[in-house]
Short mmCIF file of C-alpha atoms in Angstrom, two decimals:
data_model
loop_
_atom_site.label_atom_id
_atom_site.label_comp_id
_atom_site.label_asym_id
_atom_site.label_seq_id
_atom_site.Cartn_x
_atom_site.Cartn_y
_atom_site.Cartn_z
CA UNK A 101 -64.35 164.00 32.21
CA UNK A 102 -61.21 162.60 34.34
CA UNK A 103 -58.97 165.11 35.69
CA UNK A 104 -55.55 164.51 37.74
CA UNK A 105 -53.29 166.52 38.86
CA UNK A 106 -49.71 165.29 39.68
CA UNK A 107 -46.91 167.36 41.60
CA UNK A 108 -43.36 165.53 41.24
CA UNK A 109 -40.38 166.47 43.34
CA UNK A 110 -37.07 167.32 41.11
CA UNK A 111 -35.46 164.33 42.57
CA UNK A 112 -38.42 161.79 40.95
CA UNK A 113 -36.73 162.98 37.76
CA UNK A 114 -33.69 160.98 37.82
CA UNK A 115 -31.92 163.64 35.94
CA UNK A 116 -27.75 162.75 35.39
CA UNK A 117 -25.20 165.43 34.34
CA UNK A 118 -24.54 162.56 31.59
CA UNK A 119 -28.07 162.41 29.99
CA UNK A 120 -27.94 166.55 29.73
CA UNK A 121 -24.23 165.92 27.83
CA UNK A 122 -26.19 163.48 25.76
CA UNK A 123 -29.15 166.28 24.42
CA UNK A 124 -26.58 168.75 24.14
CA UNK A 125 -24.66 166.26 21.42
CA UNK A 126 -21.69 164.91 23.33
CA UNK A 127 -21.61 160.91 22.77
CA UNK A 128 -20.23 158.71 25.82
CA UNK A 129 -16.74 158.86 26.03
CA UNK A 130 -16.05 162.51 25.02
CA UNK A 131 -14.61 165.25 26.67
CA UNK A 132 -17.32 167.32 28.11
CA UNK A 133 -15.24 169.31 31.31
CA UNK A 134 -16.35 172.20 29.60
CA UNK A 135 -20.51 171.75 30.72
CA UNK A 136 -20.29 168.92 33.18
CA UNK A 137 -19.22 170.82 36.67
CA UNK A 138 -22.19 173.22 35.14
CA UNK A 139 -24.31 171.15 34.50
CA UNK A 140 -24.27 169.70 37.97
CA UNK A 141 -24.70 173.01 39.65
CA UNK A 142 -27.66 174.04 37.57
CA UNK A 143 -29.17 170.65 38.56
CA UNK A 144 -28.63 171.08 42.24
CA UNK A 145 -30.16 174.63 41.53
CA UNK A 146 -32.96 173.09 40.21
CA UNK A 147 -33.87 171.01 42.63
CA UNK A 148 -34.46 174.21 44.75
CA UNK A 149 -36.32 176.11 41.89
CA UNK A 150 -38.78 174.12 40.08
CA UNK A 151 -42.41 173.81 40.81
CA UNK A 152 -43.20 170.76 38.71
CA UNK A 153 -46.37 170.04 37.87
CA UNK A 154 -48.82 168.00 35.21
CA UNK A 155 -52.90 168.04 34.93
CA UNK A 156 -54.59 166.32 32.37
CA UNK A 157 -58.43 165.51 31.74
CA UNK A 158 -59.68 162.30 30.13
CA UNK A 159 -62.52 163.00 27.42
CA UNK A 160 -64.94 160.60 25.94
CA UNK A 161 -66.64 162.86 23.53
CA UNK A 162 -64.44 162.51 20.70
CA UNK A 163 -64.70 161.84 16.81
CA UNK A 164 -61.77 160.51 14.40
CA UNK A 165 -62.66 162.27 10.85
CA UNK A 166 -60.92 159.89 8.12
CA UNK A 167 -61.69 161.95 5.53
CA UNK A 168 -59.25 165.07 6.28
CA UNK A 169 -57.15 163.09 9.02
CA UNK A 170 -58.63 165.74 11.87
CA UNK A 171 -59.91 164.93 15.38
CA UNK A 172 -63.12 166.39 17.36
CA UNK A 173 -62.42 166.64 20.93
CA UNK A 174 -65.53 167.75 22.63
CA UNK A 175 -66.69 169.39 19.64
CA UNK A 176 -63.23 171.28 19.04
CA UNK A 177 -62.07 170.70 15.36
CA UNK A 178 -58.29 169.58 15.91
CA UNK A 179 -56.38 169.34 12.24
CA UNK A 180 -53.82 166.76 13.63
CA UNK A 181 -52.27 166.01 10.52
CA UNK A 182 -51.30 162.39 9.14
CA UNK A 183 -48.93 160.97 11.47
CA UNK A 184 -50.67 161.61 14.49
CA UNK A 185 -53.78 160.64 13.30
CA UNK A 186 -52.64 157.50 12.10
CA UNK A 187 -51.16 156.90 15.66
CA UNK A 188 -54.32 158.07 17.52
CA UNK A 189 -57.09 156.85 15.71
CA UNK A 190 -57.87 154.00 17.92
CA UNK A 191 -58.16 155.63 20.56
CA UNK A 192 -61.96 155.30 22.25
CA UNK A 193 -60.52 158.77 24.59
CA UNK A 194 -58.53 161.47 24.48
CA UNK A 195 -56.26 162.86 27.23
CA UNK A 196 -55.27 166.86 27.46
CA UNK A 197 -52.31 167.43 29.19
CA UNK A 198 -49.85 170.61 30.74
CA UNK A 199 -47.08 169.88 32.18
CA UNK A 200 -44.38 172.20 33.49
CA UNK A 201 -41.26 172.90 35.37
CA UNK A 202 -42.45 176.45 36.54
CA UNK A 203 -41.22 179.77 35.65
CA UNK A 204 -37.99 180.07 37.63
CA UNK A 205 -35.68 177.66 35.69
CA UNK A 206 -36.89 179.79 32.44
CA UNK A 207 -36.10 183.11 33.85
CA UNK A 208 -32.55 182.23 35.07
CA UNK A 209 -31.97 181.55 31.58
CA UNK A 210 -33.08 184.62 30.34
CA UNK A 211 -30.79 186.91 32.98
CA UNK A 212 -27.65 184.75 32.47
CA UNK A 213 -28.20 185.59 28.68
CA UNK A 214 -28.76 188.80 29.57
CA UNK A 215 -25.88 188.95 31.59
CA UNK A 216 -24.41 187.92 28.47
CA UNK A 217 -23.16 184.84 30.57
CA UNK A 218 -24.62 182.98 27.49
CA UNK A 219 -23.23 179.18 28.16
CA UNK A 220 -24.55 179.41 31.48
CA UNK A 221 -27.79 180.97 29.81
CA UNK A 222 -28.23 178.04 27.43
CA UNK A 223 -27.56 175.34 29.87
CA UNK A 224 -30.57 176.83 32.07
CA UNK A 225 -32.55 176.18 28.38
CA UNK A 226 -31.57 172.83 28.00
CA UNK A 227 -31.82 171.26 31.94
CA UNK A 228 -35.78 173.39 32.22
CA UNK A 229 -36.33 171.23 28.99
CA UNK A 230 -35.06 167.90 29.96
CA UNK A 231 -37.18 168.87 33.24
CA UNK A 232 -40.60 169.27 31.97
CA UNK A 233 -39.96 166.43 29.38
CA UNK A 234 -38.70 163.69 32.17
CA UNK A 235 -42.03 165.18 34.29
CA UNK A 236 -44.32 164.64 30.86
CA UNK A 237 -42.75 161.16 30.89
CA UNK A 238 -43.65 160.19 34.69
CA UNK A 239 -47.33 161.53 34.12
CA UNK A 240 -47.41 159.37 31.35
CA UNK A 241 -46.73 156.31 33.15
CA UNK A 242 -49.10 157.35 35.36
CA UNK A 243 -51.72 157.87 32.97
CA UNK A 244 -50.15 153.93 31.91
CA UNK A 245 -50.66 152.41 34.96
CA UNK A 246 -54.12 153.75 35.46
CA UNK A 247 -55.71 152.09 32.66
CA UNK A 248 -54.12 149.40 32.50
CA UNK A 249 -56.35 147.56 34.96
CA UNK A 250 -59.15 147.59 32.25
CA UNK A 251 -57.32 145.95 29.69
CA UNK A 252 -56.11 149.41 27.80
CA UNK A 253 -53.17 150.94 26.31
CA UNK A 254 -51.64 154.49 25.81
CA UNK A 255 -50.22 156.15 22.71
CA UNK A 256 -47.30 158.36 22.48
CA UNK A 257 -47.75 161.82 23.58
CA UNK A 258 -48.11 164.62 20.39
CA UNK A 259 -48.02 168.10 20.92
CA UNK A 260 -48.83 171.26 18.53
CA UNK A 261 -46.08 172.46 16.49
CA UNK A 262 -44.72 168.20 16.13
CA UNK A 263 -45.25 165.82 13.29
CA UNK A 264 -46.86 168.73 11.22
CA UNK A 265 -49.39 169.69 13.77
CA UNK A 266 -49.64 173.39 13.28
CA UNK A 267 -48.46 174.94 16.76
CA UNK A 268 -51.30 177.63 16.60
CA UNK A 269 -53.97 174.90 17.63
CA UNK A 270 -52.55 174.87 20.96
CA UNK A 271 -55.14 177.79 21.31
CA UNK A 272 -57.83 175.34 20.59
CA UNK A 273 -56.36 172.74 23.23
CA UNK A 274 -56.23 175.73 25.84
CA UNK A 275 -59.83 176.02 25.14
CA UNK A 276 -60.29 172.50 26.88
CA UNK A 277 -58.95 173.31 30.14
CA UNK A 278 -59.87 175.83 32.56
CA UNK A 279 -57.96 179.08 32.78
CA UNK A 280 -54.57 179.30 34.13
CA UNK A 281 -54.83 175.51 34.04
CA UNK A 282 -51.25 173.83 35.48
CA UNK A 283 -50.47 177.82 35.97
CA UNK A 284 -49.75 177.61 32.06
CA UNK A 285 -51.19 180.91 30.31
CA UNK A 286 -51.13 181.21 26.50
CA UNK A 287 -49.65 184.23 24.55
CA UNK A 288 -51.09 185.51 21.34
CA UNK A 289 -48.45 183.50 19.35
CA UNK A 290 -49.18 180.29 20.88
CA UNK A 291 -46.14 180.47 23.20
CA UNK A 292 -46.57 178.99 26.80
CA UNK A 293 -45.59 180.46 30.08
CA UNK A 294 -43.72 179.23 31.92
CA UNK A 295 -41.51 178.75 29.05
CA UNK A 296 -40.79 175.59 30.29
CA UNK A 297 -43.72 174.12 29.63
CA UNK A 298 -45.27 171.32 27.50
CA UNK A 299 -48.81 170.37 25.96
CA UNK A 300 -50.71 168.02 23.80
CA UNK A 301 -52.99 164.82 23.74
CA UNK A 302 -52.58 161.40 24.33
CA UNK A 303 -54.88 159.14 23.44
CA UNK A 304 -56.38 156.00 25.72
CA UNK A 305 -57.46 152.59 24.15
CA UNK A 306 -57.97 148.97 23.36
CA UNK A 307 -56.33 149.20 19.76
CA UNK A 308 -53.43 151.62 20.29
CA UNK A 309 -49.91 151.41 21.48
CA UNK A 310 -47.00 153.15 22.16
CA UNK A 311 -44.50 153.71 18.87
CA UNK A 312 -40.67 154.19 19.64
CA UNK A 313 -40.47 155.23 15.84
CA UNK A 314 -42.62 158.20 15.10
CA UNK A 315 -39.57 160.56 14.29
CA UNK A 316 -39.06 157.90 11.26
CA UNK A 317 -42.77 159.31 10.13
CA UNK A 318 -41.48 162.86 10.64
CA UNK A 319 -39.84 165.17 8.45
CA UNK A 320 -38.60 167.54 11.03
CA UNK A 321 -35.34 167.79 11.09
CA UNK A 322 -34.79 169.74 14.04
CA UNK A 323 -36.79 168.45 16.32
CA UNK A 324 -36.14 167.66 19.65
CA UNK A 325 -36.98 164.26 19.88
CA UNK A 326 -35.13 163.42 16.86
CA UNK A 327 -32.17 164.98 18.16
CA UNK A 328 -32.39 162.68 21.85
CA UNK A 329 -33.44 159.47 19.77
CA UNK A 330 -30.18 160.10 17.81
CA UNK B 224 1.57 185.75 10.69
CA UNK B 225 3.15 186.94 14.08
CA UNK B 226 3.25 184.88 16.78
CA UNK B 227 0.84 186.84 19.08
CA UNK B 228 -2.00 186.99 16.97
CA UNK B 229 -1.46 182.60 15.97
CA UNK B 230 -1.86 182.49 20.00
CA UNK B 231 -5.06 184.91 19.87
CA UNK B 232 -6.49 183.21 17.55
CA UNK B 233 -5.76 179.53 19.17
CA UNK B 234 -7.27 181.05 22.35
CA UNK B 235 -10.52 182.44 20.43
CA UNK B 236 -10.72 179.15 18.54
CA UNK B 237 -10.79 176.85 22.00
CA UNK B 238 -12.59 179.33 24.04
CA UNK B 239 -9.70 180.56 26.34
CA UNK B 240 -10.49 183.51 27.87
CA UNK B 241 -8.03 185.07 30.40
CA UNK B 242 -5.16 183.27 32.20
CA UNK B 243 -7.64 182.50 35.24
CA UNK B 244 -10.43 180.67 33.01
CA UNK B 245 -9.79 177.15 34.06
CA UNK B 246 -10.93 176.04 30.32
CA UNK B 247 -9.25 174.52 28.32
CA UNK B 248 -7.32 172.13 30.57
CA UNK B 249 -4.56 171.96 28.13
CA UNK B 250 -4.23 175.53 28.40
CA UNK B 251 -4.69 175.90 32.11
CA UNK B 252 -2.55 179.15 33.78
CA UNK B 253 -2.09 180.27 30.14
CA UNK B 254 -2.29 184.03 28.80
CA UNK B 255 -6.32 184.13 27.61
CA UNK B 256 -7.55 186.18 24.98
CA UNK B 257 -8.32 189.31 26.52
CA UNK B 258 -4.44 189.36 28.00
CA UNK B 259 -3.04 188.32 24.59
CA UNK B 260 -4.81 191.33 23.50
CA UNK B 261 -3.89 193.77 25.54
CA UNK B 262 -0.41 192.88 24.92
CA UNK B 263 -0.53 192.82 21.27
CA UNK B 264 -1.63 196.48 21.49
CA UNK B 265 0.62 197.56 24.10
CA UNK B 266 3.64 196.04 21.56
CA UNK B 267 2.29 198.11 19.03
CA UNK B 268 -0.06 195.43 16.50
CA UNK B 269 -2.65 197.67 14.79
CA UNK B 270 -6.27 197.10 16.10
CA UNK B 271 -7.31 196.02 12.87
CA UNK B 272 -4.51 193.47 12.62
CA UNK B 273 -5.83 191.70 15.24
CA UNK B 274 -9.09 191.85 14.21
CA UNK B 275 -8.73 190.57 10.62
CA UNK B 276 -5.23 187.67 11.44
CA UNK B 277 -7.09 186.72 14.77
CA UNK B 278 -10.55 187.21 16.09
CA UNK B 279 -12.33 187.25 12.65
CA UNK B 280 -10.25 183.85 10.92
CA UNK B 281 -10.59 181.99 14.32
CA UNK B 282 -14.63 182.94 14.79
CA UNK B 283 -14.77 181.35 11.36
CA UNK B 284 -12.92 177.84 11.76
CA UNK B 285 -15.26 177.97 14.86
CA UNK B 286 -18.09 178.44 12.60
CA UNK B 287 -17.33 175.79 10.52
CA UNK B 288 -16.57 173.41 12.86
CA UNK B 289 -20.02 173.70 14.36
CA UNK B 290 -21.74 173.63 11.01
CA UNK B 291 -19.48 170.29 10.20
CA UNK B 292 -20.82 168.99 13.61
CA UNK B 293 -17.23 169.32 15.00
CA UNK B 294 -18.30 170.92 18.01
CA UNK B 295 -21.19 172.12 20.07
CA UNK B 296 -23.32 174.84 21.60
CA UNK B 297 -21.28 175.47 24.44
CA UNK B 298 -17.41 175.23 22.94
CA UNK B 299 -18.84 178.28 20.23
CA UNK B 300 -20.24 180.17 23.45
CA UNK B 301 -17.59 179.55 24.92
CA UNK B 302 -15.31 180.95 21.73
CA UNK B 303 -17.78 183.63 21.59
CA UNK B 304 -16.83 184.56 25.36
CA UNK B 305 -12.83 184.49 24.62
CA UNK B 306 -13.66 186.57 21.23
CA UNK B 307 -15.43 189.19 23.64
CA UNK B 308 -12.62 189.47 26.15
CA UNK B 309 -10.42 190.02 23.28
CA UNK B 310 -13.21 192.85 21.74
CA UNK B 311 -13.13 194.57 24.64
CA UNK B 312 -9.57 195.84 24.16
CA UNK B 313 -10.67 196.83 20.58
CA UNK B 314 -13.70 198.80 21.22
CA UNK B 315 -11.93 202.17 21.64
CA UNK B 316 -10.51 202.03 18.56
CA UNK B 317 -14.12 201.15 16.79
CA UNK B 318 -15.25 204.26 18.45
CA UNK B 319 -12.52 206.65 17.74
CA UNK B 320 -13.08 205.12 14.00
CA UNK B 321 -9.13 204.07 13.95
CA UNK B 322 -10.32 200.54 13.70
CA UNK B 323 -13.47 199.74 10.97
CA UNK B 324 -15.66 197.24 11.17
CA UNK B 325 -17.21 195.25 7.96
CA UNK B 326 -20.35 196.78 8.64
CA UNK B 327 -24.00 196.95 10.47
CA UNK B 328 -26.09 194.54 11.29
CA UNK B 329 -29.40 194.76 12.95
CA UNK B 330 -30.86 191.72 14.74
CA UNK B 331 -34.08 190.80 16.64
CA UNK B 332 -36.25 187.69 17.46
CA UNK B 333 -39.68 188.86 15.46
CA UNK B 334 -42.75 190.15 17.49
CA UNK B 335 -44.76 187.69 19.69
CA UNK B 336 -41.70 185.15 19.83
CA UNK B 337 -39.19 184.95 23.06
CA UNK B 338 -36.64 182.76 22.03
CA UNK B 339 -33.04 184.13 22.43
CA UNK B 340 -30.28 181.51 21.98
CA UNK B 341 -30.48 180.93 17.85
CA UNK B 342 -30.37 184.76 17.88
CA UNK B 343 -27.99 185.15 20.24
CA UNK B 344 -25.61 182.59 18.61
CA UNK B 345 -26.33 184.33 15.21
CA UNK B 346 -25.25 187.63 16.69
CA UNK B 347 -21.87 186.62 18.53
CA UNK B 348 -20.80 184.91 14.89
CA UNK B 349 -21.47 187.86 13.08
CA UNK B 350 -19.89 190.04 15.79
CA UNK B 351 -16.92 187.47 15.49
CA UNK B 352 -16.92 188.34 11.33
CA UNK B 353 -16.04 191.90 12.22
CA UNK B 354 -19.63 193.56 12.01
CA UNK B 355 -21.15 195.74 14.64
CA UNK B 356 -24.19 193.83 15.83
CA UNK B 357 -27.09 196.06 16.94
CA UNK B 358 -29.24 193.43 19.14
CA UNK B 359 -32.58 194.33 19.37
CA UNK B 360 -33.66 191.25 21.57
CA UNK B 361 -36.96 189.50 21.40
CA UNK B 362 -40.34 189.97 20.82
CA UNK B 363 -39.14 193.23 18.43
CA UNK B 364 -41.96 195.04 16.53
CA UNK B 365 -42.09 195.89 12.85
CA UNK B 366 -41.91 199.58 14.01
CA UNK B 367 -38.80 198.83 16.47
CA UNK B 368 -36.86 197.15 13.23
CA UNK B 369 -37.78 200.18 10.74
CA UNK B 370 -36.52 202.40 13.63
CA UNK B 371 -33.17 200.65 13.87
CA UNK B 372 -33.27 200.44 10.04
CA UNK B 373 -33.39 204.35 9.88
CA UNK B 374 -30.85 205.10 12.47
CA UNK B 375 -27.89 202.81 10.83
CA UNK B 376 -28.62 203.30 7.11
CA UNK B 377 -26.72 200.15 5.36
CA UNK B 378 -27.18 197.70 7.88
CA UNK B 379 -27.80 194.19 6.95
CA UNK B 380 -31.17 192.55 9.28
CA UNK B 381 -31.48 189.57 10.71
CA UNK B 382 -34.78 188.11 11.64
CA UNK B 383 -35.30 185.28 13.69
CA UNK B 384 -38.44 183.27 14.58
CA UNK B 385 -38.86 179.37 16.38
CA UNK B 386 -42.22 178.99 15.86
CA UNK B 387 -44.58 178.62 12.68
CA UNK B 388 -47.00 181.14 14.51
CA UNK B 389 -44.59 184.01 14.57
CA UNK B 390 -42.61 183.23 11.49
CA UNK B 391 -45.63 184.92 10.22
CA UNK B 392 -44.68 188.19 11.89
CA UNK B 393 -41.31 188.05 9.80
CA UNK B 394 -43.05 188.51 6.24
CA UNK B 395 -44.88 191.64 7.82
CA UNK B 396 -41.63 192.89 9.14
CA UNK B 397 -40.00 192.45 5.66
CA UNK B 398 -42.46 193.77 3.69
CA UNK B 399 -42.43 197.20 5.52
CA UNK B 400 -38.68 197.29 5.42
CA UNK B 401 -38.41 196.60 1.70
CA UNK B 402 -40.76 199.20 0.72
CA UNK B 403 -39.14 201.84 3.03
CA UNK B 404 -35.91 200.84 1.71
CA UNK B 405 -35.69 198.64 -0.84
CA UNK B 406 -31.80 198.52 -1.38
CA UNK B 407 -31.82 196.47 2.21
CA UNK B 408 -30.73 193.22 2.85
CA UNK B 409 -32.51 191.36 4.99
CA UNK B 410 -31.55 187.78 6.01
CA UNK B 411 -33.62 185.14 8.07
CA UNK B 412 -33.53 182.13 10.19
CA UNK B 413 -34.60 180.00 12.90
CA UNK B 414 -36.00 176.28 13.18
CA UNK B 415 -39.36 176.23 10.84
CA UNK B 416 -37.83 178.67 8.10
CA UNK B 417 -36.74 177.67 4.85
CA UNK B 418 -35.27 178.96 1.79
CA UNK B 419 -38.60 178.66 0.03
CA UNK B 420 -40.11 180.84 2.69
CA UNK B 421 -37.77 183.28 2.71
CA UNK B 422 -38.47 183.14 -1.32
CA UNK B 423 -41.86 183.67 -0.45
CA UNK B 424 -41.57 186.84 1.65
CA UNK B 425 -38.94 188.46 -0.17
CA UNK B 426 -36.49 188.13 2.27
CA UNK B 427 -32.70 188.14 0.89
CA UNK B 428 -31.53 185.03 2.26
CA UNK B 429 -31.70 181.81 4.42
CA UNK B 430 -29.11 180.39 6.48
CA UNK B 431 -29.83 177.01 8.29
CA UNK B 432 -26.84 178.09 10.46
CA UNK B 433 -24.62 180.91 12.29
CA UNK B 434 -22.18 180.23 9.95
CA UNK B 435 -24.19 180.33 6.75
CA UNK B 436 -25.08 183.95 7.98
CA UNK B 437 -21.14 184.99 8.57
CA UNK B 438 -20.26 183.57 4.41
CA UNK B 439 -23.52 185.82 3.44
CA UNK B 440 -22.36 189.36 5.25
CA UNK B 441 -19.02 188.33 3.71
CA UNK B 442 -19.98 188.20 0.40
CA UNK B 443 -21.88 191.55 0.19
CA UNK B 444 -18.96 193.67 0.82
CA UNK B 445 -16.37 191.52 -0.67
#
């Protein structure tokens, strides 16, 4: 097993007040006065509040099983469903990842909305999201760049709870990294805290590649990625 | 309509709150909703007149327009906010029972779930459709939701969940309530929901959207 453990300063993000207008829905050219000079605060905020960090472990010990599209990581029974299997099954390893923005940005949202200062409440939502996605992404290319070198490729990242991977195997996942791993805990219901968190498994290989068109795989309408690809 | 309550409901519908709120820039050093108001009551308009010609038609075009994809997130909130200013001026009338309101409703994000801004939207519309919302927050237990039930007999509840894991909590929560009180109407949302699941548990009805919910309180005391 291969573990890493990345800390990234807010400013590696490359976060614009633009790209937030973008995942909240406006399209370029709109008039967005009403969240932009917000926006920019709670990013500046941010930069002061976040404690962003990603750990993943590399492991070898793993088993595609065609027959009901599941995948055995270290003996763990994962039912990953059809489209991620079908985008992982090359893989010769498996990463686990966490990756957060800590628990501040989550509980500022939480007291604005409780404040009933609900714009500002939601912005906090969307910016700790973009956060701990844009962090996700520069693990990734770490993750990229070190196997590259020996002639192998990365797949997308898939988390429980996406492309019909039922959300309450991210107890399973937890049981592949030590306790308080990435200072993520697990509730009952499968929520993560920090609330600002991510999870999931990429997977490492010779015969895999990275697909810019899952969501068209997907029926999840709401989804998040859906929403930023559109 | 008079002319105070057209400018109410303009400054509900594009999220004008008070004369200092800087938004919208077209309406910059304006009278907001909460000084429209005032006024309106000082000049004699009944509370309920301004509740029913303004707030409630205005929270509604808002409504729509989101569902339509007119709008976003943050121009409801922010209609939501100038509604509230405007509410505030209201609310001793509600509890002097001079002024009705349409009705109850009881709201909470189901047990073992913390996510607040579907609910939260979901309450402000229905507040905006003339209701009194009773918000019970997140991560509410069966036994916090029968309480509520008891103490405001006739309320309408609203469940919410986000995830698949505690959308499970919702069929508990609806099977207590119905056998306590069958008569109740219990509506539920949130992102993995669906109308055959709310078939499923017995739950009244499924909206994909704040809006959805509004039309549905509407119809069961029209």
């Amino acid at each position: 097993m291969t573990k890493s453990t990345f800390h990234f300063e807010f400013n590696d993000l490359n976060l614009s007040v633009s790209q937030i207008e973008g995942i909240i829905g406006y399209k370029e050219g709109e008039d967005s006065a009403l969240v932009s000079g917000l926006i920019g605060e709670i990013l500046k905020e941010s930069e002061k509040i976040c404690n962003i960090k990603a750990e993943y472990i590399i492991y070898k010990d793993i088993l595609f099983n065609y027959a009901d599209k599941s995948l055995n990581i270290s003996e763990i029974n994962f039912q990953i469903k059809r489209i991620v299997f079908s985008q992982i099954k090359g893989s010769d390893s498996v990463v686990v990842f966490l990756c957060t923005a800590g628990k501040e940005i989550g509980i500022k949202s939480r007291e604005a909305m409780h404040e009933k200062d609900l714009l500002r409440g939601y912005i906090y939502d969307v910016v700790g999201s973009e956060i701990v996605e844009a962090a996700a992404d520069l693990m990734q290319n770490e993750l990229e760049k070190s196997v590259i070198s020996s002639g192998k490729k990365i797949t997308n990242r898939y988390s429980p709870g996406y492309c019909g991977w039922y959300v309450g195997e991210q107890h399973k996942l937890f049981q592949l990294v030590p306790d308080n791993y990435c200072g993520i805990r697990l509730t009952p219901s499968a929520l993560m805290d920090p609330v600002k968190s991510v999870s999931g498994i990429i997977g490492i290989g010779e015969q895999v590649k990275m697909n810019p068109y899952t969501c068209g795989l997907c029926d999840q309408k709401d989804c998040i990625y859906r929403k930023k690809r559109q | 309509m008079n002319d105070i309550l057209e400018k109410i409901a303009l400054c509900v519908e594009f999220g004008k709150i008070n004369k200092v709120s800087p938004y919208p820039p077209d309406m910059k050093d304006q009278d907001g909703a909460d000084e429209l108001a005032k006024r309106a009551l000082d000049e004699g308009t009944k509370p309920d007149e301004i509740l029913d010609k303004a707030l409630v038609p205005a929270m509604a075009k808002v409504g729509n327009k989101f569902s339509r994809k007119e709008i976003y997130v943050p121009q409801m909130l922010m209609a939501a906010k100038a509604m509230n200013s405007a509410m505030v001026h209201l609310k001793p009338y509600f509890q002097s029972g001079e002024t009705k309101r349409k009705g109850k409703f009881v709201i909470g994000t189901v047990s073992g779930d913390l996510h607040d801004i579907g609910k939260n939207l979901v309450a402000m519309m229905i507040e905006g459709g003339g209701w009194e919302v009773i918000d019970l927050g997140v991560d509410v237990s069966t036994e916090k939701f029968m309480k509520a039930m008891d103490e405001n007999p006739g309320a309408v509840l609203g469940l919410s969940a986000l995830l698949t894991t505690t959308m499970e909590n919702m069929k508990k929560t609806v099977a207590a309530i119905k056998e306590k009180q069958p008569g109740s109407k219990i509506l539920i949302g949130g992102a993995p929901v669906t109308k055959e699941y709310c078939e499923k548990i017995g739950a009244d009805y499924y909206s994909p959207d704040p809006q959805g919910a509004v039309n549905y309180l509407k119809q069961l005391v029209s």
